[in-house]
Amino acid sequence: MMLRKVDLQNLSLANELYTVQQKSYTIEAELIGFLDIPPLKETFDELLSCQEEFIGYFIDEKLVGAVSYSLEDETVHICRLIVDPAHFRKGIAQKLLAHLQNEGSPERMIVSTGKDNHPAISLYLKNGFKLIRDIEAAPGFYLSLFEKR
């Protein structure tokens, strides 16, 4: 196991990231009953041009999970937390989140997930995040916004 920055200029690695993202968000979409989540619609080129920083989780040099974030005014915005479904329930999301929390000890972190994504909500609550509010992101579809200070 190894954590390291994912360089989106490395097209082979970026393609691995895109594949893991598609697999992970397909499962989330099924779980929450909403198939139009933005990362599933994102093209490979859109991923390459995003302004997020990515930390990857590798097993035997193969990318199996990642967390992405942006930093704005001492606040870390967690944009994505993805794990290849073949590696679910191995603590990978926890390790990625812990790495991000410990890296630079941010003053504030925020993240959102589908209101019905119980595994993600459980992970965030277990790590000290507090539910701020639910937001109707699309008719009948809600995101839960979490914060940690």
PDB file of N, CA, C and O in Angstrom, residues 32 90 101 114 119 138 143 146:
ATOM      1  N   ILE A  32     -27.727   5.480  -4.053  1.00  0.00           N
ATOM      2  CA  ILE A  32     -28.568   6.628  -3.697  1.00  0.00           C
ATOM      3  C   ILE A  32     -29.770   6.794  -4.620  1.00  0.00           C
ATOM      4  O   ILE A  32     -30.606   7.659  -4.405  1.00  0.00           O
ATOM      5  N   LYS A  90     -12.047  -2.286   2.804  1.00  0.00           N
ATOM      6  CA  LYS A  90     -10.664  -2.587   3.185  1.00  0.00           C
ATOM      7  C   LYS A  90     -10.021  -1.414   3.926  1.00  0.00           C
ATOM      8  O   LYS A  90      -8.823  -1.402   4.138  1.00  0.00           O
ATOM      9  N   GLN A 101      -6.642  14.668   6.378  1.00  0.00           N
ATOM     10  CA  GLN A 101      -6.841  15.383   7.640  1.00  0.00           C
ATOM     11  C   GLN A 101      -5.517  15.687   8.332  1.00  0.00           C
ATOM     12  O   GLN A 101      -5.368  16.724   8.971  1.00  0.00           O
ATOM     13  N   GLY A 114     -24.287  12.216  -1.305  1.00  0.00           N
ATOM     14  CA  GLY A 114     -25.720  11.963  -1.415  1.00  0.00           C
ATOM     15  C   GLY A 114     -26.311  11.646  -0.054  1.00  0.00           C
ATOM     16  O   GLY A 114     -25.716  10.903   0.737  1.00  0.00           O
ATOM     17  N   PRO A 119     -22.831   4.605   3.719  1.00  0.00           N
ATOM     18  CA  PRO A 119     -21.423   4.298   4.026  1.00  0.00           C
ATOM     19  C   PRO A 119     -20.547   5.557   4.104  1.00  0.00           C
ATOM     20  O   PRO A 119     -19.717   5.686   5.001  1.00  0.00           O
ATOM     21  N   ALA A 138     -31.090  18.482  -7.026  1.00  0.00           N
ATOM     22  CA  ALA A 138     -31.931  18.249  -8.203  1.00  0.00           C
ATOM     23  C   ALA A 138     -33.306  17.885  -7.637  1.00  0.00           C
ATOM     24  O   ALA A 138     -33.402  17.489  -6.471  1.00  0.00           O
ATOM     25  N   LEU A 143     -28.236  16.411  -1.277  1.00  0.00           N
ATOM     26  CA  LEU A 143     -26.856  16.234  -0.844  1.00  0.00           C
ATOM     27  C   LEU A 143     -26.788  16.626   0.627  1.00  0.00           C
ATOM     28  O   LEU A 143     -27.445  17.583   1.052  1.00  0.00           O
ATOM     29  N   PHE A 146     -21.230  18.337   5.050  1.00  0.00           N
ATOM     30  CA  PHE A 146     -20.562  18.108   6.330  1.00  0.00           C
ATOM     31  C   PHE A 146     -19.371  19.054   6.482  1.00  0.00           C
ATOM     32  O   PHE A 146     -18.765  19.452   5.500  1.00  0.00           O
TER      33      PHE A 146
END
